[in-house]
Amino acid sequence: RALTVAEGLKYNKGVGQACVCLGVANTRLAKFDEALAFLERAKTQSLDKKIVANSFNSIGKIHQSKANYAEAMKNYNAALNIRQEIDDKKGIAASHGSIGYVYDNQGNHKEALKEYATALKIYEETKDKTGLASIYVNMGIAYIEEGNYAEALDKNLAALKINEELQNKDGIGGAYTSIGAIYYYQNNFPEALKNFSAALRIAEEIKDKNGIHGAYNNIGETYRRLHDPANALKYYLASLKLEEETGDKKGLAVSYHNLGAIYGDKEDYTNALKNHFEALKLREEMGDSEGVAYSYVDIGLINISLKKYADAHKYLNASLSIAKQIGTIDIVRDCYLYLEELDTATGNWKDAYRNKGFYIQCRDSMVNKENTQKITKQQMQYDFDKKEAAAKADQDKKDAVTTVTIKKQKQLKNIFISGFGVVLLFSVVVFRQRNKISKEKERSDELLLNILPSEVAEELKDKGSAEAKHFDNVTVLFTDFMGFTKLSERLSPKQLVSELDTCFKTFDGIMGKYGIEKIKTVGDAYLAVSGLPAARPHHAEDVVNAAIEIRDFMLQRKTDLGDMTFDIRIGVHSGNVVAGIV
């Protein structure tokens, strides 16, 4: 039958929306030609402006994944214009986020952050949690590129918290990737590897090919920095295979860069240069200024190894010029470091000294004491908040059960308690129970004070949690027993535990004598600290005196028992720490 106008519009909208969905699905599967065909159909045939705008936006994402930034920007702006025309707030914010991401990929982080800030404001006004989380991740990436790691971690932890609330696995994976990158640039490779591996597990679970090959590259690079070339190469090659399947130019460039780095480590400079020039070619085609700067650094380093100093100077200075222009401080830092090495190799001491100074300025601006402390506090606070929320939820359940129990008890009391005698009996029971509870409370308080300093114990009782704090001047003592494994083979379990117990009890007594706070024992290791939670002006002196007493005790023990006791190592260090209860 003939369709009415209303039915026709509804049919047209349904087909258009279906085409957009099919386009997005094919994009996720890296079937870009099929995706573009569906999206072009939605764009040209749909009468619904919102669907047309979504089509432009999705087409932009495909060009972006292929690093065709000019086309991506063109489509994103087309989507933005339509969304502004129909006052689609959520769509307008998404467009600003997408445009910012293109700027970020081109190395223009300042413009990217401007676009992200516009999107953030709209998401806050509309209370769009999904949008907020995505824009926080993007802002985190831009801050990483600028070397502002504290701000980057703050944004990514905010994104992770929202995505966990929403159970948005794609977003959780993105947050883990960015947090891993922050730790990577801070040279905390074990923590970086943990976060990159978490991102990979999520990408594999949701079958996100782009996420998988990105995680492969990140894990491979982390293994390389951990001096594990076999694992690094395994992940690099896996990533390269995926990128060749999907035609992801940006990913291919990263893989070529990584392979060049591995060959460079092996001193196979011919293959190293071959891969670095492949990466450079792709990055120049994409207009990826930041990527070009990285490639110039790579090629400059290989030329230093080949003692082609003039070529090395040319590439490193070209990289430095681009990095300064786009404001990528980690490339600026590396260029100064390598130029200092180059000038030293050629005997240009004046420029070597100058470049060394510039390198130190850049390095200290990126990884300074305040920045590192802030990052540590942010991570600890996030962990504390997460644990506290879980504990609160658990306590709420217990309270609900208690409320029901009390209600039932009241009902039973009303039924069964009659007369003064029963009331009196009940009063006696309550009195005894109260005494029992009071004694148990005293016992629990005593146990708590055995484990924790009084200030921390009181804070835990009052608030239910203890806030992480920074201490500027403390001294830490750490001991462990040498040959513990061999001795444990000669002693029975009972003898071994008895000897450990004797030693640690003596150490506890020495710690108490000097007012030193025992933190914990781990197997045969003993950890204690002086100067927290209350400051002690003579913390270092107290710890050294305690260490001498421990040493003397163990020497006497050795004289008395010979090979049936331990040899000990003692380490002492003074400085600043962050402390909290986990």
Coordinates of C-alpha atoms in Angstrom, one line a residue:
R1 CA 0.0 0.0 0.0
A2 CA 1.0 3.6 -0.4
L3 CA 2.8 5.1 2.7
T4 CA 1.5 8.3 4.3
V5 CA 3.9 11.2 4.7
A6 CA 4.3 10.4 8.4
E7 CA 4.9 6.7 7.7
G8 CA 7.4 7.6 5.0
L9 CA 9.4 9.8 7.3
K10 CA 9.4 7.2 10.0
Y11 CA 10.5 4.5 7.5
N12 CA 13.3 6.9 6.2
K13 CA 14.5 7.6 9.8
G14 CA 14.6 3.9 10.6
V15 CA 16.6 3.0 7.5
G16 CA 19.0 5.9 8.2
Q17 CA 19.5 5.0 11.8
A18 CA 20.1 1.3 10.8
C19 CA 22.7 2.4 8.2
V20 CA 24.6 4.5 10.9
C21 CA 24.6 1.5 13.3
L22 CA 25.9 -0.8 10.6
G23 CA 28.5 1.7 9.7
V24 CA 29.7 2.0 13.3
A25 CA 29.7 -1.8 13.7
N26 CA 31.8 -2.3 10.5
T27 CA 34.2 0.4 11.7
R28 CA 34.7 -1.5 14.9
L29 CA 35.5 -4.6 12.9
A30 CA 38.0 -2.5 10.7
K31 CA 35.8 -3.1 7.6
F32 CA 36.1 0.5 6.5
D33 CA 34.8 0.2 2.9
E34 CA 31.6 -1.5 4.1
A35 CA 31.3 1.1 6.9
L36 CA 31.7 4.0 4.5
A37 CA 29.1 2.6 2.1
F38 CA 26.5 2.4 4.9
L39 CA 27.3 5.8 6.3
E40 CA 27.3 7.5 2.8
R41 CA 23.8 6.0 2.3
A42 CA 22.6 7.4 5.6
K43 CA 24.1 10.8 4.9
T44 CA 22.7 11.3 1.4
Q45 CA 19.3 9.6 1.8
S46 CA 18.1 10.4 5.3
L47 CA 15.8 13.3 5.9
D48 CA 16.6 13.4 9.6
K49 CA 19.3 16.0 10.3
K50 CA 20.5 14.3 13.5
I51 CA 21.1 11.1 11.5
V52 CA 23.0 13.0 8.8
A53 CA 25.2 14.7 11.5
N54 CA 25.9 11.3 13.1
S55 CA 26.9 10.0 9.6
F56 CA 29.4 12.8 9.1
N57 CA 30.8 12.2 12.5
S58 CA 31.2 8.5 11.9
I59 CA 32.8 9.1 8.5
G60 CA 35.2 11.5 10.3
K61 CA 36.2 8.7 12.7
I62 CA 37.1 6.3 9.9
H63 CA 39.4 9.0 8.2
Q64 CA 40.8 9.7 11.7
S65 CA 41.7 6.0 12.2
K66 CA 43.5 6.1 8.9
A67 CA 45.3 9.3 10.0
N68 CA 43.6 11.2 7.1
Y69 CA 43.2 14.2 9.4
A70 CA 42.2 16.8 6.7
E71 CA 39.2 14.6 5.7
A72 CA 38.4 13.8 9.4
M73 CA 38.3 17.5 10.3
K74 CA 36.1 18.3 7.3
N75 CA 33.5 15.7 8.3
Y76 CA 33.7 16.6 12.0
N77 CA 33.0 20.3 11.2
A78 CA 30.1 19.3 8.9
A79 CA 28.6 17.3 11.8
L80 CA 29.2 20.2 14.2
N81 CA 27.4 22.7 11.9
I82 CA 24.3 20.6 11.6
R83 CA 24.3 19.8 15.4
Q84 CA 24.5 23.5 16.2
E85 CA 21.6 24.2 13.7
I86 CA 19.3 21.7 15.5
D87 CA 20.7 22.5 19.0
D88 CA 21.8 18.9 19.7
K89 CA 23.8 19.6 22.9
K90 CA 25.2 16.1 23.2
G91 CA 26.1 16.0 19.6
I92 CA 27.8 19.5 19.8
A93 CA 30.0 18.3 22.7
A94 CA 30.9 15.1 20.8
S95 CA 31.9 17.1 17.8
H96 CA 34.2 19.4 19.8
G97 CA 35.7 16.3 21.4
S98 CA 36.4 14.7 18.0
I99 CA 37.9 17.9 16.6
G100 CA 40.1 18.2 19.7
Y101 CA 41.3 14.6 19.1
V102 CA 42.4 15.5 15.6
Y103 CA 44.4 18.5 16.9
D104 CA 45.9 16.2 19.5
N105 CA 47.0 13.6 16.9
Q106 CA 48.6 16.4 14.9
G107 CA 50.6 17.5 18.0
N108 CA 48.6 20.7 18.5
H109 CA 47.8 20.0 22.2
K110 CA 46.8 23.6 23.1
E111 CA 44.0 23.7 20.5
A112 CA 43.0 20.2 21.5
L113 CA 42.6 21.2 25.1
K114 CA 40.5 24.2 24.1
E115 CA 38.1 22.0 22.2
Y116 CA 38.0 19.5 25.1
A117 CA 37.2 22.3 27.5
T118 CA 34.2 23.3 25.4
A119 CA 32.9 19.8 25.3
L120 CA 33.5 19.3 29.0
K121 CA 31.4 22.3 29.9
I122 CA 28.5 21.0 27.8
Y123 CA 28.7 17.5 29.3
E124 CA 28.7 19.0 32.8
E125 CA 25.7 21.2 32.0
T126 CA 23.8 18.2 30.6
K127 CA 25.0 15.8 33.3
D128 CA 26.2 13.3 30.6
K129 CA 28.4 10.9 32.5
T130 CA 29.4 8.9 29.5
G131 CA 30.5 12.1 27.7
L132 CA 32.4 13.3 30.7
A133 CA 34.4 10.1 31.0
S134 CA 35.4 10.1 27.3
I135 CA 36.5 13.8 27.4
Y136 CA 38.4 13.2 30.6
V137 CA 40.4 10.5 28.9
N138 CA 41.1 12.7 25.9
M139 CA 42.2 15.6 28.1
G140 CA 44.5 13.2 30.0
I141 CA 46.2 12.2 26.7
A142 CA 46.8 15.8 25.8
Y143 CA 48.3 16.5 29.2
I144 CA 50.5 13.5 28.9
E145 CA 51.9 14.8 25.6
E146 CA 52.5 18.2 27.3
G147 CA 54.4 16.4 30.1
N148 CA 51.8 17.5 32.8
Y149 CA 51.5 14.0 34.3
A150 CA 49.8 15.0 37.6
E151 CA 47.0 16.7 35.6
A152 CA 46.8 13.7 33.2
L153 CA 46.5 11.2 36.1
D154 CA 43.8 13.4 37.7
K155 CA 41.7 13.4 34.5
N156 CA 42.1 9.6 33.9
L157 CA 41.3 8.6 37.4
A158 CA 38.1 10.7 37.1
A159 CA 37.3 8.9 33.8
L160 CA 38.0 5.5 35.3
K161 CA 35.7 6.1 38.3
I162 CA 32.8 7.2 36.0
N163 CA 33.3 4.3 33.6
E164 CA 33.4 1.8 36.4
E165 CA 30.1 3.2 37.7
L166 CA 28.6 2.9 34.2
Q167 CA 30.3 -0.5 33.6
N168 CA 31.5 0.9 30.3
K169 CA 34.3 -1.5 29.3
D170 CA 35.4 0.5 26.3
G171 CA 35.9 3.5 28.5
I172 CA 37.6 1.5 31.3
G173 CA 40.1 0.2 28.8
G174 CA 40.9 3.7 27.5
A175 CA 41.5 4.9 31.0
Y176 CA 43.8 2.0 31.8
T177 CA 45.8 2.8 28.6
S178 CA 46.3 6.4 29.5
I179 CA 47.2 5.6 33.1
G180 CA 49.7 3.1 31.9
A181 CA 51.2 5.8 29.6
I182 CA 51.6 8.1 32.6
Y183 CA 53.5 5.5 34.6
Y184 CA 55.6 4.6 31.5
Y185 CA 56.7 8.2 31.1
Q186 CA 57.5 8.3 34.8
N187 CA 59.8 5.2 34.3
N188 CA 57.5 3.1 36.5
F189 CA 57.4 0.2 34.0
P190 CA 55.9 -2.6 36.3
E191 CA 52.9 -0.3 37.0
A192 CA 52.7 0.7 33.3
L193 CA 52.7 -3.0 32.3
K194 CA 49.9 -3.8 34.8
N195 CA 47.7 -1.1 33.3
F196 CA 48.5 -1.8 29.7
S197 CA 47.7 -5.5 30.3
A198 CA 44.3 -4.6 31.9
A199 CA 43.5 -2.5 28.8
L200 CA 44.4 -5.5 26.5
R201 CA 42.2 -7.9 28.4
I202 CA 39.2 -5.5 28.0
A203 CA 39.9 -4.9 24.3
E204 CA 40.1 -8.6 23.6
E205 CA 36.8 -9.1 25.6
I206 CA 34.9 -6.6 23.5
K207 CA 36.8 -7.5 20.3
D208 CA 38.1 -4.0 19.7
K209 CA 40.9 -4.5 17.1
N210 CA 42.2 -0.9 17.4
G211 CA 42.4 -1.3 21.2
I212 CA 44.1 -4.7 20.8
H213 CA 46.9 -3.6 18.5
G214 CA 47.4 -0.4 20.6
A215 CA 47.8 -2.5 23.7
Y216 CA 50.2 -4.8 21.9
N217 CA 52.4 -1.9 21.0
N218 CA 52.3 -0.4 24.5
I219 CA 53.2 -3.8 26.2
G220 CA 55.9 -4.4 23.7
E221 CA 57.5 -1.0 24.3
T222 CA 57.3 -1.5 28.1
Y223 CA 59.0 -4.9 27.8
R224 CA 61.7 -3.2 25.7
R225 CA 62.3 -0.7 28.5
L226 CA 62.5 -3.6 30.9
H227 CA 65.3 -5.1 28.7
D228 CA 63.2 -8.1 27.6
P229 CA 63.6 -7.9 23.8
A230 CA 62.1 -11.4 23.1
N231 CA 58.7 -10.4 24.6
A232 CA 58.9 -6.9 23.1
L233 CA 59.4 -8.3 19.6
K234 CA 56.6 -10.8 20.1
Y235 CA 54.1 -8.0 20.9
Y236 CA 55.4 -5.7 18.2
L237 CA 55.0 -8.3 15.4
A238 CA 51.5 -9.2 16.7
S239 CA 50.6 -5.5 16.5
L240 CA 52.1 -5.1 13.0
K241 CA 50.0 -8.0 11.7
L242 CA 46.8 -6.5 13.0
E243 CA 47.6 -3.0 11.6
E244 CA 48.3 -4.4 8.1
E245 CA 44.9 -6.1 8.2
T246 CA 43.1 -2.9 9.2
G247 CA 45.1 -0.5 7.2
D248 CA 45.8 1.7 10.2
K249 CA 48.5 4.1 9.1
K250 CA 49.1 5.6 12.5
G251 CA 49.4 2.2 14.1
L252 CA 51.7 1.0 11.3
A253 CA 54.0 4.0 11.9
V254 CA 54.2 3.2 15.6
S255 CA 55.0 -0.5 14.8
Y256 CA 57.7 0.4 12.4
H257 CA 59.2 2.8 15.0
N258 CA 59.1 0.1 17.6
L259 CA 60.8 -2.5 15.3
G260 CA 63.4 0.1 14.4
A261 CA 64.1 0.6 18.1
I262 CA 64.5 -3.2 18.7
Y263 CA 66.9 -3.5 15.8
G264 CA 68.8 -0.5 17.1
D265 CA 69.1 -2.2 20.5
K266 CA 70.6 -5.2 18.6
E267 CA 73.0 -2.9 16.7
D268 CA 71.5 -4.0 13.4
Y269 CA 71.5 -0.4 12.2
T270 CA 70.6 -1.1 8.6
N271 CA 67.3 -2.7 9.5
A272 CA 66.8 -0.1 12.2
L273 CA 67.1 2.8 9.7
K274 CA 64.9 1.0 7.2
N275 CA 62.0 0.7 9.8
H276 CA 62.5 4.3 11.1
F277 CA 62.3 5.7 7.5
E278 CA 59.1 3.6 6.9
A279 CA 57.6 5.2 10.0
L280 CA 58.7 8.7 8.9
K281 CA 57.2 8.2 5.4
L282 CA 53.8 7.3 6.9
R283 CA 53.9 10.1 9.4
E284 CA 54.7 12.7 6.7
E285 CA 51.8 11.4 4.6
M286 CA 49.5 11.8 7.5
G287 CA 50.7 15.3 8.5
D288 CA 51.5 14.0 11.9
S289 CA 54.0 16.6 13.2
E290 CA 54.6 15.0 16.5
G291 CA 55.2 11.6 14.9
V292 CA 57.7 13.2 12.4
A293 CA 59.6 14.7 15.3
Y294 CA 59.8 11.3 17.0
S295 CA 61.1 9.7 13.8
Y296 CA 63.7 12.4 13.4
V297 CA 65.0 11.6 16.9
D298 CA 65.1 7.9 16.1
I299 CA 67.1 8.5 12.9
G300 CA 69.4 10.9 14.6
L301 CA 70.3 8.4 17.3
I302 CA 71.1 5.7 14.7
N303 CA 73.4 8.2 13.0
I304 CA 75.2 8.8 16.3
S305 CA 75.8 5.1 16.6
L306 CA 77.1 5.0 13.1
K307 CA 79.3 8.1 13.9
K308 CA 77.6 10.0 11.1
Y309 CA 77.6 13.1 13.3
A310 CA 76.6 15.7 10.7
D311 CA 73.5 13.7 9.8
A312 CA 72.7 13.2 13.4
H313 CA 72.9 16.9 14.1
K314 CA 70.6 17.6 11.2
Y315 CA 67.8 15.2 12.3
L316 CA 68.0 16.1 16.0
N317 CA 67.8 19.8 15.4
A318 CA 64.9 19.3 13.0
S319 CA 63.1 17.3 15.7
L320 CA 63.9 20.0 18.3
S321 CA 62.4 22.7 16.1
I322 CA 59.1 20.8 15.5
A323 CA 58.8 19.8 19.2
K324 CA 59.2 23.4 20.4
Q325 CA 56.7 24.6 17.8
I326 CA 54.0 22.1 18.9
G327 CA 54.9 22.1 22.6
T328 CA 55.8 18.4 23.1
I329 CA 58.1 18.7 26.1
D330 CA 59.3 15.1 26.3
I331 CA 60.7 15.3 22.7
V332 CA 62.4 18.6 23.5
R333 CA 63.9 17.0 26.6
D334 CA 65.2 14.0 24.6
C335 CA 66.6 16.2 21.8
Y336 CA 68.7 18.2 24.3
L337 CA 69.9 15.0 25.9
Y338 CA 71.0 13.4 22.6
L339 CA 72.5 16.7 21.3
E340 CA 74.6 16.8 24.5
E341 CA 75.8 13.3 23.8
L342 CA 76.5 14.2 20.2
D343 CA 78.5 17.4 21.2
T344 CA 80.5 15.4 23.7
A345 CA 81.4 12.8 21.1
T346 CA 82.6 15.5 18.7
G347 CA 84.4 17.5 21.4
N348 CA 82.1 20.5 21.3
W349 CA 82.2 21.0 25.1
K350 CA 80.6 24.4 25.1
D351 CA 77.4 23.3 23.3
A352 CA 77.4 20.0 25.3
Y353 CA 77.4 21.9 28.6
R354 CA 74.6 24.2 27.3
N355 CA 72.4 21.4 26.0
K356 CA 72.9 19.4 29.3
G357 CA 71.5 22.4 31.2
F358 CA 68.5 22.6 28.9
Y359 CA 67.9 18.9 29.3
I360 CA 68.0 19.1 33.1
Q361 CA 65.5 22.0 33.0
C362 CA 63.1 20.0 30.8
R363 CA 63.5 16.8 32.8
D364 CA 63.0 18.5 36.2
S365 CA 59.9 20.3 34.9
M366 CA 58.4 16.9 33.9
V367 CA 59.5 14.6 36.8
N368 CA 60.0 16.8 39.8
K369 CA 59.5 16.0 43.5
E370 CA 56.2 17.9 43.7
N371 CA 54.8 16.3 40.5
T372 CA 55.7 12.8 41.7
Q373 CA 54.3 13.3 45.1
K374 CA 51.0 14.6 43.6
I375 CA 50.7 11.6 41.3
T376 CA 51.4 9.2 44.2
K377 CA 48.8 11.0 46.4
Q378 CA 46.2 10.9 43.6
Q379 CA 46.7 7.2 43.0
M380 CA 46.6 6.4 46.7
Q381 CA 43.5 8.6 47.2
Y382 CA 41.7 6.9 44.3
D383 CA 42.5 3.5 45.8
F384 CA 41.4 4.6 49.3
D385 CA 38.1 6.1 47.9
K386 CA 37.4 2.9 46.0
K387 CA 38.0 0.7 49.1
E388 CA 36.0 3.1 51.3
A389 CA 33.1 3.0 48.9
A390 CA 33.2 -0.8 48.9
A391 CA 33.4 -0.9 52.7
K392 CA 30.5 1.6 53.0
A393 CA 28.3 -0.5 50.7
D394 CA 29.2 -3.6 52.8
Q395 CA 28.4 -1.8 56.0
D396 CA 25.1 -0.6 54.6
K397 CA 24.1 -4.2 53.9
K398 CA 25.0 -5.2 57.4
D399 CA 23.1 -2.2 58.8
A400 CA 20.0 -3.3 56.9
V401 CA 20.3 -6.8 58.2
T402 CA 20.8 -5.4 61.8
T403 CA 17.7 -3.2 61.4
V404 CA 15.6 -6.2 60.4
T405 CA 17.0 -8.3 63.3
I406 CA 16.3 -5.5 65.8
K407 CA 12.7 -5.2 64.5
K408 CA 12.1 -8.9 64.9
Q409 CA 13.6 -8.8 68.4
K410 CA 11.3 -6.0 69.4
Q411 CA 8.3 -7.9 68.1
L412 CA 9.4 -11.0 70.0
K413 CA 10.0 -8.9 73.1
N414 CA 6.5 -7.4 72.9
I415 CA 5.0 -10.9 72.6
F416 CA 7.0 -12.8 75.3
I417 CA 7.9 -10.1 77.8
S418 CA 5.1 -9.7 80.3
G419 CA 5.4 -8.6 83.8
F420 CA 8.1 -7.0 85.9
G421 CA 10.0 -10.2 86.5
V422 CA 10.7 -10.8 82.8
V423 CA 11.7 -7.1 82.3
L424 CA 14.1 -7.4 85.3
L425 CA 15.6 -10.6 83.8
F426 CA 16.0 -8.9 80.5
S427 CA 17.7 -5.9 82.2
V428 CA 20.2 -8.2 83.8
V429 CA 21.0 -9.9 80.5
V430 CA 21.4 -6.5 78.8
F431 CA 23.7 -5.3 81.6
R432 CA 25.9 -8.3 81.3
Q433 CA 25.9 -8.1 77.5
R434 CA 26.9 -4.4 77.8
N435 CA 29.8 -5.3 80.1
K436 CA 30.8 -8.0 77.7
I437 CA 30.7 -5.6 74.7
S438 CA 32.7 -3.0 76.7
K439 CA 35.4 -5.6 77.5
E440 CA 35.5 -6.7 73.8
K441 CA 35.8 -3.0 72.8
E442 CA 38.7 -2.5 75.1
R443 CA 40.3 -5.6 73.7
S444 CA 39.8 -4.5 70.1
D445 CA 41.1 -1.0 70.9
E446 CA 44.2 -2.6 72.5
L447 CA 44.8 -4.8 69.4
L448 CA 44.3 -1.8 67.1
L449 CA 46.9 0.2 69.1
N450 CA 49.2 -2.8 68.9
I451 CA 49.1 -2.6 65.1
L452 CA 48.8 1.1 64.5
P453 CA 50.1 4.4 66.0
S454 CA 47.5 5.9 68.4
E455 CA 46.8 9.0 66.1
V456 CA 46.0 6.7 63.2
A457 CA 44.0 4.3 65.3
E458 CA 41.8 7.2 66.6
E459 CA 41.3 8.5 63.1
L460 CA 40.2 5.1 61.9
K461 CA 37.7 4.8 64.7
D462 CA 36.3 8.3 64.2
K463 CA 36.1 8.4 60.4
G464 CA 36.3 4.7 59.3
S465 CA 39.4 5.5 57.1
A466 CA 42.8 7.2 57.5
E467 CA 43.9 9.8 55.0
A468 CA 47.2 9.4 53.2
K469 CA 49.8 12.0 54.3
H470 CA 53.2 13.2 53.2
F471 CA 56.1 13.3 55.6
D472 CA 59.2 15.3 54.7
N473 CA 61.7 13.9 57.2
V474 CA 61.7 10.3 58.2
T475 CA 64.2 7.5 58.4
V476 CA 63.4 4.0 57.3
L477 CA 65.0 0.8 58.6
F478 CA 64.9 -2.5 56.6
T479 CA 66.6 -5.8 57.5
D480 CA 66.7 -9.2 56.0
F481 CA 68.5 -12.4 56.8
M482 CA 71.1 -13.7 54.4
G483 CA 71.1 -17.4 53.6
F484 CA 67.6 -17.8 54.9
T485 CA 66.6 -20.5 52.4
K486 CA 69.7 -22.6 53.1
L487 CA 69.3 -22.4 56.9
S488 CA 65.6 -23.3 56.5
E489 CA 66.7 -26.5 54.9
R490 CA 68.8 -27.4 58.0
L491 CA 66.2 -26.4 60.6
S492 CA 62.9 -28.0 61.3
P493 CA 59.8 -25.8 60.7
K494 CA 59.4 -25.4 64.5
Q495 CA 63.0 -24.4 65.0
L496 CA 62.9 -22.0 62.1
V497 CA 59.8 -20.2 63.3
S498 CA 61.1 -20.2 66.9
E499 CA 64.3 -18.5 65.8
L500 CA 62.5 -15.9 63.7
D501 CA 60.2 -15.2 66.6
T502 CA 63.1 -14.7 69.0
C503 CA 64.8 -12.3 66.6
F504 CA 61.7 -10.3 65.7
K505 CA 60.6 -10.0 69.4
T506 CA 64.0 -8.6 70.2
F507 CA 63.8 -6.2 67.3
D508 CA 60.3 -5.1 68.5
G509 CA 61.8 -4.3 71.9
I510 CA 64.6 -2.2 70.4
M511 CA 62.1 -0.3 68.2
G512 CA 60.0 0.4 71.3
K513 CA 63.1 1.7 73.2
Y514 CA 63.8 4.3 70.5
G515 CA 60.1 5.2 69.7
I516 CA 60.4 3.7 66.2
E517 CA 57.2 2.6 64.4
K518 CA 57.3 -1.0 63.2
I519 CA 55.5 -1.2 59.8
K520 CA 55.5 -5.0 59.0
T521 CA 57.5 -8.2 58.6
V522 CA 57.5 -10.0 55.3
G523 CA 59.0 -13.5 55.6
D524 CA 62.5 -12.9 56.9
A525 CA 62.4 -9.1 56.3
Y526 CA 61.6 -6.4 58.9
L527 CA 60.5 -2.9 58.1
A528 CA 60.3 0.1 60.5
V529 CA 60.3 3.9 60.3
S530 CA 61.0 6.8 62.6
G531 CA 59.4 10.3 62.1
L532 CA 55.8 9.3 61.4
P533 CA 53.0 9.8 62.3
A534 CA 54.5 12.3 64.7
A535 CA 57.7 14.2 63.7
R536 CA 60.9 13.3 65.6
P537 CA 63.9 15.7 65.3
H538 CA 66.4 12.9 66.0
H539 CA 64.8 10.2 63.7
A540 CA 68.0 9.4 61.9
E541 CA 70.1 9.1 65.1
D542 CA 67.4 6.9 66.8
V543 CA 67.3 4.5 63.8
V544 CA 71.1 4.2 63.5
N545 CA 71.3 3.5 67.3
A546 CA 68.6 0.8 66.9
A547 CA 70.4 -0.7 63.9
I548 CA 73.6 -0.9 65.9
E549 CA 71.8 -2.7 68.7
I550 CA 70.2 -5.2 66.2
R551 CA 73.6 -5.8 64.7
D552 CA 75.2 -6.4 68.2
F553 CA 72.3 -8.8 69.2
M554 CA 72.7 -10.8 66.0
L555 CA 76.5 -11.0 66.4
Q556 CA 76.0 -12.3 70.0
R557 CA 73.4 -14.8 68.7
K558 CA 75.9 -16.0 66.1
T559 CA 78.5 -16.5 68.9
D560 CA 76.0 -18.5 70.9
L561 CA 74.4 -20.6 68.2
G562 CA 76.9 -20.7 65.4
D563 CA 75.4 -21.8 62.1
M564 CA 72.0 -22.4 63.6
T565 CA 71.0 -18.7 63.4
F566 CA 71.1 -16.0 60.7
D567 CA 73.5 -13.5 59.2
I568 CA 71.7 -10.1 58.8
R569 CA 71.8 -7.2 56.4
I570 CA 70.5 -3.8 57.6
G571 CA 69.6 -0.8 55.4
V572 CA 68.9 2.7 56.6
H573 CA 67.7 5.7 54.5
S574 CA 66.4 9.2 55.3
G575 CA 64.1 11.2 53.1
N576 CA 60.4 11.9 52.4
V577 CA 57.6 9.4 52.1
V578 CA 53.8 9.2 51.5
A579 CA 52.1 7.0 54.2
G580 CA 48.6 5.7 54.5
I581 CA 46.5 2.8 55.6
V582 CA 45.4 0.4 52.8

